[in-house]
Structure formats: C-alpha cells, structure tokens
Short mmCIF file of C-alpha atoms and ligand atoms in Angstrom, two decimals:
data_model
loop_
_atom_site.label_atom_id
_atom_site.label_comp_id
_atom_site.label_asym_id
_atom_site.label_seq_id
_atom_site.Cartn_x
_atom_site.Cartn_y
_atom_site.Cartn_z
CA UNK A 17 -26.13 54.21 13.50
CA UNK A 18 -26.21 50.44 13.71
CA UNK A 19 -23.54 48.69 11.55
CA UNK A 20 -24.84 46.67 8.67
CA UNK A 21 -24.78 42.86 7.36
CA UNK A 22 -22.27 43.81 4.85
CA UNK A 23 -20.06 45.68 7.28
CA UNK A 24 -20.52 42.46 9.74
CA UNK A 25 -19.50 40.06 6.67
CA UNK A 26 -16.32 42.34 5.58
CA UNK A 27 -15.10 42.17 9.69
CA UNK A 28 -15.54 38.19 9.35
CA UNK A 29 -13.19 37.82 6.06
CA UNK A 30 -10.01 38.35 8.10
CA UNK A 31 -10.94 34.95 9.64
CA UNK A 32 -9.20 31.89 8.08
CA UNK A 33 -10.03 28.62 8.61
CA UNK A 34 -6.59 27.24 9.59
CA UNK A 35 -7.42 23.79 7.64
CA UNK A 36 -9.45 25.30 4.15
CA UNK A 37 -7.20 28.01 3.81
CA UNK A 38 -10.26 30.39 3.09
CA UNK A 39 -12.39 33.00 4.93
CA UNK A 40 -15.41 31.38 7.00
CA UNK A 41 -17.65 34.07 4.96
CA UNK A 42 -16.62 32.72 1.10
CA UNK A 43 -16.73 29.08 3.11
CA UNK A 44 -20.41 29.97 3.95
CA UNK A 45 -20.05 29.69 7.83
CA UNK A 46 -21.36 32.89 8.64
CA UNK A 47 -25.28 32.56 8.89
CA UNK A 48 -28.44 34.16 9.96
CA UNK A 49 -26.87 37.21 11.00
CA UNK A 50 -28.92 39.92 12.63
CA UNK A 51 -28.21 42.98 13.70
CA UNK A 52 -30.11 44.85 16.52
CA UNK A 53 -29.07 48.31 17.93
CA UNK A 54 -25.74 47.82 19.54
CA UNK A 55 -26.07 43.98 19.05
CA UNK A 56 -24.65 41.56 16.49
CA UNK A 57 -25.25 37.43 16.01
CA UNK A 58 -25.14 34.99 14.09
CA UNK A 59 -24.17 31.62 13.47
CA UNK A 60 -21.26 30.10 12.83
CA UNK A 61 -21.66 26.69 11.39
CA UNK A 62 -18.49 24.50 10.60
CA UNK A 63 -17.97 21.32 8.72
CA UNK A 64 -17.34 19.36 12.02
CA UNK A 65 -18.49 19.16 15.17
CA UNK A 66 -15.25 17.79 16.15
CA UNK A 67 -13.14 20.95 14.53
CA UNK A 68 -9.92 21.60 15.89
CA UNK A 69 -9.76 25.25 15.59
CA UNK A 70 -13.37 25.15 17.12
CA UNK A 71 -12.65 27.74 19.52
CA UNK A 72 -10.03 30.03 18.35
CA UNK A 73 -12.46 30.71 15.10
CA UNK A 74 -14.77 31.27 17.85
CA UNK A 75 -12.82 34.02 19.34
CA UNK A 76 -11.53 35.56 16.40
CA UNK A 77 -14.66 36.12 14.56
CA UNK A 78 -16.03 38.00 18.18
CA UNK A 79 -12.13 40.47 18.06
CA UNK A 80 -13.41 41.04 14.63
CA UNK A 81 -17.38 42.15 15.57
CA UNK A 82 -15.99 43.87 18.84
CA UNK A 83 -13.47 46.00 16.52
CA UNK A 84 -16.06 47.56 14.52
CA UNK A 85 -17.62 50.97 15.78
CA UNK A 86 -20.55 51.06 17.02
CA UNK A 87 -20.71 47.28 18.34
CA UNK A 88 -21.19 46.50 21.96
CA UNK A 89 -21.82 43.17 22.18
CA UNK A 90 -22.31 39.98 19.72
CA UNK A 91 -23.50 36.47 20.36
CA UNK A 92 -22.25 33.50 17.88
CA UNK A 93 -23.84 30.27 18.01
CA UNK A 94 -21.45 28.18 16.76
CA UNK A 95 -23.15 24.62 15.04
CA UNK A 96 -21.55 21.87 12.64
CA UNK A 97 -22.54 20.26 9.65
CA UNK A 98 -20.99 17.81 8.39
CA UNK A 99 -20.71 17.51 4.16
CA UNK A 100 -22.54 14.83 2.34
CA UNK A 101 -19.96 12.06 0.44
CA UNK A 102 -20.42 11.59 -3.14
CA UNK A 103 -23.17 9.26 -3.38
CA UNK A 104 -24.93 7.00 -6.27
CA UNK A 105 -28.47 7.07 -6.55
CA UNK A 106 -28.54 3.32 -5.32
CA UNK A 107 -26.16 4.05 -2.63
CA UNK A 108 -26.71 1.39 0.40
CA UNK A 109 -26.75 3.94 3.27
CA UNK A 110 -27.84 7.49 2.06
CA UNK A 111 -28.19 8.94 5.32
CA UNK A 112 -24.67 8.33 6.35
CA UNK A 113 -22.72 11.79 5.50
CA UNK A 114 -19.22 10.34 5.89
CA UNK A 115 -17.95 6.84 6.17
CA UNK A 116 -14.56 6.13 7.02
CA UNK A 117 -12.78 2.18 6.97
CA UNK A 118 -10.02 1.78 9.82
CA UNK A 119 -7.74 -1.12 8.25
CA UNK A 120 -4.58 -2.16 8.59
CA UNK A 121 -1.47 -4.52 7.00
CA UNK A 122 -1.06 -6.44 9.68
CA UNK A 123 -2.91 -7.97 12.39
CA UNK A 124 -3.60 -6.83 16.05
CA UNK A 125 -1.97 -3.38 15.63
CA UNK A 126 -5.21 -1.95 17.43
CA UNK A 127 -7.90 -1.24 14.65
CA UNK A 128 -11.00 -2.23 17.07
CA UNK A 129 -9.60 -0.28 19.84
CA UNK A 130 -8.93 2.93 17.48
CA UNK A 131 -12.11 2.58 15.74
CA UNK A 132 -14.24 2.41 18.87
CA UNK A 133 -12.72 5.32 20.72
CA UNK A 134 -12.51 7.39 17.64
CA UNK A 135 -16.15 6.71 16.59
CA UNK A 136 -17.06 7.49 20.43
CA UNK A 137 -14.80 10.50 20.72
CA UNK A 138 -16.52 12.29 17.37
CA UNK A 139 -19.78 11.43 19.36
CA UNK A 140 -18.83 13.44 22.19
CA UNK A 141 -17.97 16.26 20.04
CA UNK A 142 -21.82 16.40 19.44
CA UNK A 143 -21.06 13.83 15.98
CA UNK A 144 -24.14 11.20 14.88
CA UNK A 145 -21.66 8.34 14.88
CA UNK A 146 -22.36 4.67 14.10
CA UNK A 147 -19.65 2.15 14.21
CA UNK A 148 -19.84 -0.89 12.14
CA UNK A 149 -18.09 -4.16 12.86
CA UNK A 150 -17.20 -5.16 9.40
CA UNK A 151 -13.85 -8.01 10.71
CA UNK A 152 -16.82 -10.77 9.62
CA UNK A 153 -13.77 -13.18 11.08
CA UNK A 154 -13.42 -12.02 14.66
CA UNK A 155 -15.84 -9.74 15.50
CA UNK A 156 -14.68 -7.31 18.49
CA UNK A 157 -17.13 -4.74 18.90
CA UNK A 158 -19.36 -6.88 21.14
CA UNK A 159 -16.47 -7.36 23.88
CA UNK A 160 -14.87 -3.12 23.28
CA UNK A 161 -18.43 -2.11 23.72
CA UNK A 162 -19.70 -4.39 26.35
CA UNK A 163 -22.57 -6.04 24.30
CA UNK A 164 -21.79 -9.47 24.33
CA UNK A 165 -25.04 -10.72 25.82
CA UNK A 166 -27.08 -7.91 24.00
CA UNK A 167 -28.99 -8.74 20.80
CA UNK A 168 -30.62 -6.03 18.55
CA UNK A 169 -34.23 -5.84 17.55
CA UNK A 170 -35.94 -5.91 13.86
CA UNK A 171 -38.26 -3.39 12.93
CA UNK A 172 -40.27 -4.30 9.28
CA UNK A 173 -37.07 -6.91 8.05
CA UNK A 174 -34.21 -4.79 9.07
CA UNK A 175 -32.16 -4.03 12.06
CA UNK A 176 -31.78 -1.84 14.83
CA UNK A 177 -28.24 -1.00 15.88
CA UNK A 178 -27.62 -1.32 19.48
CA UNK A 179 -26.82 1.97 20.96
CA UNK A 180 -23.83 2.82 23.79
CA UNK A 181 -21.75 5.25 24.65
CA UNK A 182 -23.66 7.55 22.30
CA UNK A 183 -22.87 5.59 19.34
CA UNK A 184 -24.54 2.99 17.28
CA UNK A 185 -23.09 -0.25 16.46
CA UNK A 186 -23.86 -3.26 14.64
CA UNK A 187 -21.42 -6.20 14.30
CA UNK A 188 -22.23 -10.05 13.27
CA UNK A 189 -20.80 -10.83 16.73
CA UNK A 190 -24.51 -9.63 17.95
CA UNK A 191 -26.35 -12.46 15.67
CA UNK A 192 -23.91 -15.09 16.11
CA UNK A 193 -23.93 -17.71 19.20
CA UNK A 194 -20.96 -17.15 21.62
CA UNK A 195 -17.94 -19.33 20.42
CA UNK A 196 -20.17 -19.76 17.11
CA UNK A 197 -17.68 -20.06 14.08
CA UNK A 198 -18.10 -19.77 10.13
CA UNK A 199 -16.56 -21.08 7.34
CA UNK A 200 -15.97 -17.57 5.37
CA UNK A 201 -15.61 -18.04 1.59
CA UNK A 202 -15.59 -14.72 -0.66
CA UNK A 203 -18.65 -14.24 -2.08
CA UNK A 204 -20.63 -14.84 2.14
CA UNK A 205 -17.61 -11.83 3.36
CA UNK A 206 -18.93 -9.77 0.12
CA UNK A 207 -22.79 -10.54 1.18
CA UNK A 208 -22.58 -10.32 5.02
CA UNK A 209 -20.39 -7.00 4.66
CA UNK A 210 -23.45 -6.01 2.17
CA UNK A 211 -26.12 -6.53 4.53
CA UNK A 212 -24.72 -5.05 7.62
CA UNK A 213 -24.58 -1.60 5.38
CA UNK A 214 -28.51 -2.02 3.52
CA UNK A 215 -30.40 -4.59 6.30
CA UNK A 216 -29.24 -2.14 9.12
CA UNK A 217 -31.30 0.81 10.11
CA UNK A 218 -28.45 3.52 10.62
CA UNK A 219 -31.00 6.48 10.40
CA UNK A 220 -29.08 9.95 9.79
CA UNK A 221 -25.62 9.39 10.74
CA UNK A 222 -22.46 12.36 10.21
CA UNK A 223 -20.18 9.41 10.52
CA UNK A 224 -20.00 5.78 9.95
CA UNK A 225 -16.62 4.28 11.63
CA UNK A 226 -16.20 0.81 9.75
CA UNK A 227 -13.67 -1.50 12.04
CA UNK A 228 -12.55 -4.07 8.70
CA UNK A 229 -10.49 -6.88 9.54
CA UNK A 230 -6.23 -7.24 8.67
CA UNK A 231 -5.12 -7.00 5.84
CA UNK A 232 -6.36 -6.53 1.72
CA UNK A 233 -9.13 -9.27 2.07
CA UNK A 234 -12.64 -9.87 0.99
CA UNK A 235 -13.74 -7.15 3.61
CA UNK A 236 -12.29 -4.46 2.92
CA UNK A 237 -12.76 -5.02 -0.93
CA UNK A 238 -16.39 -5.46 -0.84
CA UNK A 239 -17.20 -2.56 1.23
CA UNK A 240 -14.51 -0.48 -0.84
CA UNK A 241 -16.86 -1.70 -3.84
CA UNK A 242 -20.31 -1.47 -2.56
CA UNK A 243 -20.45 2.14 -0.66
CA UNK A 244 -18.30 4.97 -1.83
CA UNK A 245 -15.99 5.87 0.97
CA UNK A 246 -14.63 8.85 2.28
CA UNK A 247 -11.45 6.87 2.94
CA UNK A 248 -9.66 4.83 4.94
CA UNK A 249 -7.41 5.47 7.37
CA UNK A 250 -4.40 3.21 8.20
CA UNK A 251 -3.58 2.20 11.58
CA UNK A 252 0.08 0.84 12.47
CA UNK A 253 2.36 -0.11 14.83
CA UNK A 254 6.01 1.16 14.79
CA UNK A 255 7.20 -1.78 14.11
CA UNK A 256 8.68 -2.59 10.29
CA UNK A 257 7.18 -4.93 9.46
CA UNK A 258 3.49 -3.52 9.98
CA UNK A 259 4.60 -0.28 8.40
CA UNK A 260 6.15 -2.23 5.48
CA UNK A 261 2.38 -4.65 4.89
CA UNK A 262 0.53 -0.53 6.06
CA UNK A 263 2.18 0.46 2.87
CA UNK A 264 0.76 -2.19 0.32
CA UNK A 265 -2.84 -1.61 1.78
CA UNK A 266 -2.48 1.94 1.27
CA UNK A 267 -1.11 1.01 -2.52
CA UNK A 268 -4.36 -1.34 -2.68
CA UNK A 269 -6.72 1.04 -1.66
CA UNK A 270 -5.41 3.93 -4.10
CA UNK A 271 -5.79 1.68 -6.76
CA UNK A 272 -9.70 0.99 -5.58
CA UNK A 273 -10.36 4.43 -5.59
CA UNK A 274 -10.62 5.13 -1.60
CA UNK A 275 -8.36 8.11 -0.69
CA UNK A 276 -5.86 7.06 2.30
CA UNK A 277 -7.33 9.87 4.66
CA UNK A 278 -3.93 9.49 7.15
CA UNK A 279 -2.12 7.21 9.20
CA UNK A 280 -2.27 6.58 13.02
CA UNK A 281 0.45 5.26 14.91
CA UNK A 282 -0.59 3.12 17.67
CA UNK A 283 1.64 1.83 20.74
CA UNK A 284 4.24 3.90 19.43
CA UNK A 285 5.01 5.75 22.83
CA UNK A 286 4.51 5.26 26.33
CA UNK A 287 4.68 7.21 29.53
CA UNK A 288 5.04 6.07 33.25
CA UNK A 289 1.58 7.42 35.35
CA UNK A 290 3.64 7.66 38.23
CA UNK A 291 6.60 10.21 37.37
CA UNK A 292 5.86 11.11 33.65
CA UNK A 293 8.68 10.11 31.92
CA UNK A 294 8.56 7.90 28.85
CA UNK A 295 9.56 7.27 25.19
CA UNK A 296 9.57 4.75 22.41
CA UNK A 297 8.73 1.46 22.78
CA UNK A 298 9.48 0.21 19.10
CA UNK A 299 13.21 1.12 17.44
CA UNK A 300 10.76 0.51 13.78
CA UNK A 301 9.61 3.19 11.54
CA UNK A 302 7.62 6.13 13.52
CA UNK A 303 4.18 6.81 11.95
CA UNK A 304 4.54 10.03 10.90
CA UNK A 305 7.97 8.88 8.87
CA UNK A 306 5.61 6.21 7.72
CA UNK A 307 2.75 8.66 6.54
CA UNK A 308 5.36 11.06 5.20
CA UNK A 309 6.69 8.28 3.10
CA UNK A 310 3.54 7.39 1.78
CA UNK A 311 2.53 10.76 1.10
CA UNK A 312 -0.93 10.79 2.97
CA UNK A 313 -1.54 12.93 6.67
CA UNK A 314 -0.10 11.83 9.78
CA UNK A 315 -3.61 11.88 11.86
CA UNK A 316 -1.06 11.61 15.17
CA UNK A 317 -0.40 9.00 17.65
CA UNK A 318 -1.64 6.83 20.34
CA UNK A 319 0.44 5.53 23.36
CA UNK A 320 0.41 2.29 24.70
CA UNK A 321 -1.19 2.55 27.91
CA UNK A 322 -2.44 -0.50 30.16
CA UNK A 323 -5.92 0.82 30.53
CA UNK A 324 -6.48 0.87 27.15
CA UNK A 325 -6.02 -2.62 27.08
CA UNK A 326 -8.03 -3.35 30.12
CA UNK A 327 -10.81 -1.42 29.15
CA UNK A 328 -11.27 -2.97 25.89
CA UNK A 329 -11.59 -6.37 28.19
CA UNK A 330 -14.49 -5.12 30.37
CA UNK A 331 -15.69 -3.33 27.70
CA UNK A 332 -15.53 0.09 28.94
CA UNK A 333 -13.45 1.93 25.96
CA UNK A 334 -10.81 4.78 27.51
CA UNK A 335 -12.19 7.84 26.16
CA UNK A 336 -15.46 6.70 28.44
CA UNK A 337 -13.70 5.73 31.79
CA UNK A 338 -10.98 8.06 31.64
CA UNK A 339 -11.72 10.86 29.61
CA UNK A 340 -8.71 12.92 31.55
CA UNK A 341 -6.30 10.37 30.75
CA UNK A 342 -3.38 11.48 28.81
CA UNK A 343 -4.63 8.30 26.36
CA UNK A 344 -8.23 10.14 25.75
CA UNK A 345 -6.97 13.02 25.04
CA UNK A 346 -4.75 11.66 22.45
CA UNK A 347 -8.15 9.44 20.78
CA UNK A 348 -9.75 13.10 21.01
CA UNK A 349 -7.03 14.89 19.29
CA UNK A 350 -6.58 12.15 16.43
CA UNK A 351 -10.54 12.28 16.27
CA UNK A 352 -10.10 16.29 15.27
CA UNK A 353 -7.21 15.51 13.15
CA UNK A 354 -9.24 12.70 10.89
CA UNK A 355 -12.54 15.27 11.01
CA UNK A 356 -10.37 18.10 9.79
CA UNK A 357 -9.04 15.65 7.13
CA UNK A 358 -12.69 14.75 6.07
CA UNK A 359 -13.76 18.14 5.66
CA UNK A 360 -10.85 19.28 3.69
CA UNK A 361 -11.37 16.36 1.28
CA UNK A 362 -15.11 17.50 1.07
CA UNK A 363 -14.28 20.82 0.55
CA UNK A 364 -11.64 20.22 -2.24
CA UNK A 365 -14.07 17.93 -4.00
CA UNK A 366 -16.41 20.45 -3.90
CA UNK A 367 -13.61 22.88 -5.38
CA UNK A 368 -13.44 20.55 -7.92
CA UNK A 369 -17.08 20.43 -9.64
CA UNK A 370 -17.75 22.85 -12.08
CA UNK A 371 -19.77 26.01 -10.42
CA UNK A 372 -22.04 28.08 -12.96
CA UNK A 373 -19.64 30.66 -13.75
CA UNK A 374 -17.03 28.52 -15.17
CA UNK A 375 -19.71 25.90 -17.05
CA UNK A 376 -21.38 29.63 -18.15
CA UNK A 377 -17.82 30.87 -19.14
CA UNK A 378 -16.92 27.70 -20.88
CA UNK A 379 -19.86 27.83 -23.34
CA UNK A 380 -19.25 30.75 -24.30
N1 LIG B 422 -2.87 1.42 22.79
C1 LIG B 422 -2.93 0.67 23.13
N2 LIG B 422 -2.54 0.51 24.79
C2 LIG B 422 -2.69 -0.67 24.95
N3 LIG B 422 -2.70 -1.67 24.68
C3 LIG B 422 -3.50 -1.70 23.41
C4 LIG B 422 -4.05 -0.43 22.85
N4 LIG B 422 -4.09 -0.57 21.85
C5 LIG B 422 -4.69 -2.08 21.63
N5 LIG B 422 -4.42 -2.93 22.91
C6 LIG B 422 -4.41 -3.80 23.05
O1 LIG B 422 -3.82 -4.80 22.10
C7 LIG B 422 -4.47 -5.85 21.52
C8 LIG B 422 -4.81 -5.88 19.60
O2 LIG B 422 -6.15 -4.64 19.51
P1 LIG B 422 -7.52 -4.72 19.01
O3 LIG B 422 -7.63 -5.99 18.83
O4 LIG B 422 -7.78 -3.61 18.50
O5 LIG B 422 -6.31 -4.81 17.12
P2 LIG B 422 -7.25 -5.26 15.98
O6 LIG B 422 -5.74 -4.41 14.43
O7 LIG B 422 -8.32 -4.87 15.38
O8 LIG B 422 -6.44 -6.85 15.72
P3 LIG B 422 -7.65 -7.64 14.01
O9 LIG B 422 -6.04 -7.52 13.53
O10 LIG B 422 -7.26 -9.10 15.21
O11 LIG B 422 -8.40 -7.22 14.31
C9 LIG B 422 -5.86 -5.84 22.01
O12 LIG B 422 -5.65 -6.88 23.32
C10 LIG B 422 -5.91 -4.12 22.83
O13 LIG B 422 -6.81 -4.09 24.06
MG1 LIG B 423 -9.90 -5.56 15.03
#
C-alpha cells in the first residue's frame, strides 16, 4: 500500500523552522505533494531564498519521509516565496515585497559598502533584488557598482534602473553630471526620494535595499513617510561615538513606526590573510553589545578587509570579486540573518491579523 498524503504531511510535522518556531506543514511550506507508488515528491516553499536553515530543513524533511514504511525515494524541490510587506492602496512601489533601509547615525561607517554587498548576496541566493541609493548628498552606488559612465534609459516617462551583478540599481548619481553639486533643501530631498521610488520601473522585486545618507535628516524621514518600510538596519563601527549615535537613530526610526530589524557591526575585527591571526580593531562597544542595549537583533559582523575597501574603489564588490573570502562569507551570513528577520517579522504580522475563526468566535 502506498503512503497517503495525510501520512506524508503528518510525518513532516516533526520538521520545525528554527526561526519561525512552527512546523513546516502548519507554516504552509509543503505544497504539491505527489505520491506515485513508493515515490514521494513535493515542493518546500520557504519564505526566503537566503534561508539559513535551507539545507537542514531539506535534509530533515527527507529523513522524515524516508522513515515512512513503504517509501523508497523522495524528491523535494526547494523554492522560496518572499512575503509581501504591508502596503497601502496608493503604494509607490507595489511590486516590491520587502523594502529595507540601511542607516547609521555616524557617517562613513560603511553603510553603502554593506548595502551593495548585501543586495548582491541576496541576489546570489536567488532573490530578485534592487538597490536604491537614497544618499542624494553623496551618491555612491555609481562608483561601488562600477557604473560611473552609464546612464539609465527611459520608457514612457519612467526611468529604467541599471542592472549590474544581478541587481537593479538606481542612484541620483546616474542622472547628475560628474562633479555636479546640488544645493539641497528639505522639500527637494523629499521630492527626489519620492521620484527615485515612483518614477523608476522597479518591477517585481523580493527585496529593495535602500542606502541612506548618515544620520536622521530629511532623506530617511521622507523615505519612512513615503513607503511602509519593512524596517531599517543600523550599521555601526564599534566606536563609542558611532554606537551612541546609532542608538539615537534607532530611537527616531522607532518613533516613525519603522521597525529596527537589527544591528550590523562593520570593521570591528580583522584577520591577517597570511597567518590567520586577528582581533578587535577598536576598544569601543561591539555590535553585539550595541544590539543588546538597543533590544534589537544582532545580524553579524563584517570584518575590516583592505580588499573590501579596494573593491569599492574599482566598482567590484567583494562578494563578486572574491566570493570565497572571509569577508564575502561574512556578507552572505549577514544577508541570511537579515532575510530570516524579515521572514520572522512578516510571520509575526500575519499572526497578529485576526483569522476568520477568531473573528467568528468574537462575533458569537
Ligand atoms: N569592511 C570594510 N573593510 C575595509 N574598508 C571598508 C569596509 N567597509 C567600508 N570600508 C571603506 O570605508 C569607507 C566608508 O565606507 P562607505 O562609503 O561604505 O560608508 P558610508 O557609511 O556609506 O559613508 P557615508 O556616511 O559617507 O555615506 C570606504 O572607503 C569603504 O571602502
Ligand atoms: Mg554612503
């Protein structure tokens, strides 16, 4: 007797998602179960292609099914469907499922470097990713992506973002002449951020990563007010000053109702490429301690690495130029940790929505 679909589903209930703390059947991850004699196949639909537990979940699911009497083989197709963030009817970027801003208190802590490498790492894992350089004062995406001479085309009055290293990118730097300076006033910043969202053909994206200027000025404020952001990620170096200002920025975003998805430490550690020894670079507050103080998740640490800085200079991000390096691995780990936090938050929001059952109960 071949197994039944009910038996397959029951067997898979032992497999728990480590981040969402529920089993993969209740989470709706198990789809299209097909049973042919002794062969079982199904799709495992995760909430992010960058799921850190991807291989582990697949292995556990395989073992659970192979443990059923009468099953000889199992085939699992692992895919991902990123959840849609909360949108309003007049949303400026309705095709963007999750929109995450990369912020800092202090300038020069590595936001743009982190934003570019994270965006590419998410794309390398299979996501559809865009990068919006919202630093209107000092756009850096053209240089970091090696797109200083490129100009975007337009279609029906809308700007087509440039594409590089598997991501779509838009920056005011693509529109200005080299060396051209703009005297910015608050309302102009808001208008420009609006245009970079609404007048650009972003299309359908899983993640739009927004690189912000430092601090809590007009650009982050406008962005948070223009679109419902999934959340903001705070980058900090372990200098006490950077950490203190990061704390202030966090408070401000929370007041704007923008969840802080976590802290990324940059340039906290270094490792000698020759002998492998290393250590902490600064005596200040480590990112993990900062995250703890702020009561937000810690997403990981990006090491100080001259090759990362050199890659920025020539438009060749480290996750592309040296994918096997310690630094590239750190970026991929942080990207996975961020993707996991996004999934956790989307799941939490969904759990907060009243289900039909509770609505019915309430009306009784
Ligand atoms: N992990 C790293 N290792 C080595 N150099 C780095 C690293 N991260 C960033 N840098 C270098 O530090 C400098 C500042 O980085 P970046 O421009 O990304 O910071 P930022 O926070 O975006 O700055 P701003 O506040 O001006 O926007 C750059 O020269 C960059 O190449
Ligand atoms: Mg920057």
